[in-house]
């Protein structure tokens, strides 16, 4: 089993729609979790950290479910500029990256 | 501005040739990492260094070598022993935040192609 698994998508959604996707992790001792955004042929950039209580940053909401060992990302009111690959990252003794979920927002 | 600089952005390697990818940071971070990214796969850890003059193998270290003689620099050599080196290589420095989390800062990447 991979350390971090994501639905690769792609998720094709119209502008203004809500899109959500999950990421599962295998190490129950993992301490911290993140979502990174990666644009085509560019380096990943931190989108948000994921806290146990869940957190929200504008149109983005991240949730952590330790019992089921998954984290989620929800994007509300999608913009064209949200089109990217979203990487789930789990920190145990090192950062482990999922393969990414591709989101395409269409006009 | 503080950050991580990778060079070159594009690199072409002939079969059997060693090449070195540069990674420099001015963030004063102790920990530096090299990842490889292939299409449809997540970033895979090649080598990492927690402190100067020390480094550890990651998950896919075979065919690669590194050095960490200075805090600012963590070059990666792709040797001829690496059979499938064509990939996107990312260097990162990782630091603990004031909130107790960890954040990775990435360079812009080097795209290596074997010709």
Coordinates of C-alpha atoms in Angstrom, one line a residue:
Chain A
X1 CA 0.0 0.0 0.0
X2 CA 1.3 3.5 -0.9
X3 CA 2.0 5.8 2.0
X4 CA -0.3 8.5 0.5
X5 CA -3.0 7.8 -2.0
X6 CA -5.1 10.3 -4.0
X7 CA -7.8 10.1 -6.6
X8 CA -5.9 11.3 -9.7
X9 CA -9.0 12.8 -11.2
X10 CA -9.3 14.8 -13.4
X11 CA -12.1 16.7 -11.9
X12 CA -13.7 18.9 -14.6
X13 CA -16.0 21.5 -13.1
X14 CA -17.7 24.7 -14.3
X15 CA -16.8 28.0 -12.8
X16 CA -18.6 28.6 -9.5
X17 CA -19.0 24.9 -8.7
X18 CA -17.8 23.2 -5.6
X19 CA -15.3 20.4 -5.9
X20 CA -14.0 18.1 -3.1
X21 CA -11.6 15.3 -3.0
X22 CA -9.8 13.1 -0.5
X23 CA -6.4 11.7 0.3
X24 CA -5.7 8.6 2.4
X25 CA -2.6 7.9 4.4
X26 CA -1.2 4.6 5.7
X27 CA 0.8 5.7 8.8
X28 CA -1.5 6.2 11.7
X29 CA 1.3 8.0 13.6
X30 CA 1.6 10.8 11.0
X31 CA 1.6 14.1 12.8
X32 CA 0.9 16.8 10.3
X33 CA -0.8 17.2 6.9
X34 CA -0.7 19.7 4.1
X35 CA -2.2 20.5 0.7
X36 CA 0.2 21.8 -1.9
X37 CA -0.8 23.2 -5.3
X38 CA 1.3 22.4 -8.4
X39 CA 0.8 24.2 -11.7
X40 CA 1.9 22.5 -14.9
X41 CA 5.7 22.1 -15.0
X42 CA 6.2 24.2 -11.9
X43 CA 7.3 23.5 -8.4
X44 CA 4.7 22.7 -5.7
X45 CA 3.6 25.6 -3.4
X46 CA 1.9 25.3 0.0
X47 CA -1.8 25.9 -0.2
X48 CA -2.7 25.2 3.4
X49 CA -1.8 23.1 6.4
X50 CA -4.5 20.7 7.8
X51 CA -5.3 20.9 11.5
X52 CA -7.2 18.4 13.5
X53 CA -10.1 20.7 13.9
X54 CA -10.3 21.4 10.2
X55 CA -9.5 24.8 8.8
X56 CA -10.7 27.2 6.2
X57 CA -8.9 29.7 4.1
X58 CA -11.2 31.7 1.9
X59 CA -12.8 29.4 -0.6
X60 CA -10.7 26.4 0.6
X61 CA -11.6 24.1 3.4
X62 CA -9.4 21.2 4.7
X63 CA -10.5 18.5 7.0
X64 CA -8.6 15.7 8.8
X65 CA -10.2 12.4 9.8
X66 CA -7.7 10.5 11.9
X67 CA -10.0 7.6 12.6
X68 CA -10.3 6.8 8.9
X69 CA -6.9 8.2 8.0
X70 CA -7.9 10.6 5.4
X71 CA -7.8 14.3 4.7
X72 CA -10.0 16.3 2.4
X73 CA -9.9 19.5 0.4
X74 CA -13.0 21.4 -0.7
X75 CA -13.0 24.3 -3.1
X76 CA -16.1 26.5 -3.2
X77 CA -17.0 28.9 -5.9
X78 CA -14.3 27.5 -8.3
X79 CA -12.3 30.0 -10.3
X80 CA -10.5 29.3 -13.6
X81 CA -7.3 30.0 -11.7
X82 CA -8.0 27.1 -9.4
X83 CA -7.1 24.7 -12.3
X84 CA -4.0 22.8 -11.0
X85 CA -2.8 19.6 -9.5
X86 CA -3.4 19.4 -5.7
X87 CA -0.8 17.3 -3.8
X88 CA -1.6 15.8 -0.5
X89 CA 1.4 15.7 1.8
X90 CA 1.8 13.8 5.0
X91 CA 4.6 14.3 7.6
X92 CA 5.9 11.4 9.6
X93 CA 9.7 11.4 9.8
X94 CA 9.8 12.8 6.3
X95 CA 7.4 14.4 3.9
X96 CA 5.4 11.9 1.8
X97 CA 3.6 13.1 -1.3
X98 CA 0.6 11.8 -3.0
X99 CA 0.6 11.6 -6.8
X100 CA -1.9 14.6 -7.0
X101 CA -5.5 15.3 -7.9
X102 CA -6.0 17.3 -11.1
X103 CA -8.7 19.9 -11.1
X104 CA -9.8 21.7 -14.3
X105 CA -12.2 24.6 -14.0
X106 CA -13.9 25.5 -17.2
X107 CA -15.7 28.7 -18.2
Chain B
X1 CA 14.5 37.7 -1.5
X2 CA 15.1 34.4 0.3
X3 CA 14.5 31.3 -1.5
X4 CA 15.9 28.2 -3.2
X5 CA 17.6 28.3 -6.6
X6 CA 18.0 25.3 -8.8
X7 CA 20.0 25.3 -11.9
X8 CA 19.9 24.6 -14.7
X9 CA 16.2 24.7 -15.5
X10 CA 16.7 22.2 -18.4
X11 CA 19.5 19.7 -18.7
X12 CA 20.2 17.2 -21.4
X13 CA 22.4 14.2 -20.6
X14 CA 24.0 11.7 -23.0
X15 CA 23.9 8.0 -22.1
X16 CA 26.7 7.0 -19.7
X17 CA 27.3 10.6 -18.6
X18 CA 27.3 12.0 -15.1
X19 CA 25.5 15.3 -14.5
X20 CA 25.2 17.5 -11.5
X21 CA 22.2 19.5 -10.5
X22 CA 22.7 22.6 -8.4
X23 CA 20.6 23.6 -5.4
X24 CA 21.3 26.7 -3.4
X25 CA 19.3 28.3 -0.6
X26 CA 19.6 31.5 1.4
X27 CA 16.9 30.7 3.9
X28 CA 19.3 29.5 6.5
X29 CA 17.5 26.1 6.7
X30 CA 19.3 23.1 8.1
X31 CA 17.4 20.4 6.2
X32 CA 17.5 20.0 2.5
X33 CA 15.9 17.4 0.3
X34 CA 16.0 16.1 -3.3
X35 CA 12.9 14.7 -4.9
X36 CA 12.2 13.2 -8.3
X37 CA 8.8 13.6 -10.0
X38 CA 7.6 11.4 -12.8
X39 CA 4.3 11.8 -14.7
X40 CA 1.4 10.4 -12.7
X41 CA 3.5 9.8 -9.6
X42 CA 4.1 11.7 -6.4
X43 CA 7.4 13.2 -5.5
X44 CA 9.8 10.4 -4.4
X45 CA 12.6 11.2 -2.0
X46 CA 16.2 10.6 -3.4
X47 CA 18.4 12.0 -0.6
X48 CA 18.1 14.3 2.3
X49 CA 20.5 16.2 4.6
X50 CA 19.5 17.4 8.1
X51 CA 22.8 19.1 8.7
X52 CA 26.1 20.1 7.0
X53 CA 28.4 17.2 6.3
X54 CA 25.7 14.6 6.8
X55 CA 23.1 13.1 4.4
X56 CA 20.8 10.1 4.2
X57 CA 19.5 8.0 1.5
X58 CA 15.8 8.3 0.6
X59 CA 13.5 5.9 -1.1
X60 CA 15.2 5.9 -4.5
X61 CA 18.9 6.7 -3.9
X62 CA 20.4 4.2 -6.3
X63 CA 22.3 5.9 -9.1
X64 CA 22.5 9.2 -7.3
X65 CA 25.0 10.9 -5.1
X66 CA 25.0 14.1 -3.0
X67 CA 27.3 16.3 -0.9
X68 CA 26.6 18.8 1.8
X69 CA 29.8 20.8 2.4
X70 CA 28.0 24.0 3.0
X71 CA 24.7 24.8 4.6
X72 CA 23.6 26.7 1.5
X73 CA 24.3 24.1 -1.1
X74 CA 23.1 20.6 -1.7
X75 CA 24.1 19.4 -5.2
X76 CA 22.8 16.2 -6.7
X77 CA 24.8 14.1 -9.1
X78 CA 22.9 11.8 -11.4
X79 CA 25.4 9.0 -12.3
X80 CA 25.5 6.7 -15.3
X81 CA 24.2 4.0 -12.9
X82 CA 20.8 5.6 -12.9
X83 CA 19.1 3.8 -15.7
X84 CA 16.1 6.0 -16.1
X85 CA 17.1 9.5 -15.2
X86 CA 14.6 11.4 -17.3
X87 CA 12.4 13.2 -14.8
X88 CA 11.6 16.5 -13.1
X89 CA 14.0 17.1 -10.1
X90 CA 12.9 19.2 -7.2
X91 CA 15.1 20.5 -4.4
X92 CA 13.5 21.6 -1.1
X93 CA 14.4 22.9 2.2
X94 CA 12.1 22.0 5.1
X95 CA 11.7 23.9 8.3
X96 CA 9.6 23.7 11.4
X97 CA 7.1 26.6 11.8
X98 CA 6.2 28.6 14.9
X99 CA 2.9 26.6 15.0
X100 CA 4.7 23.4 15.3
X101 CA 4.2 22.3 11.7
X102 CA 6.6 21.7 8.9
X103 CA 6.7 23.5 5.7
X104 CA 8.7 22.7 2.5
X105 CA 10.0 25.4 0.2
X106 CA 10.8 24.2 -3.3
X107 CA 13.2 25.4 -6.0
X108 CA 11.8 25.8 -9.5
X109 CA 13.0 22.4 -10.5
X110 CA 15.4 21.0 -13.1
X111 CA 14.0 19.0 -16.0
X112 CA 16.5 16.3 -17.0
X113 CA 16.3 14.5 -20.3
X114 CA 18.5 11.7 -21.6
X115 CA 19.3 12.0 -25.3

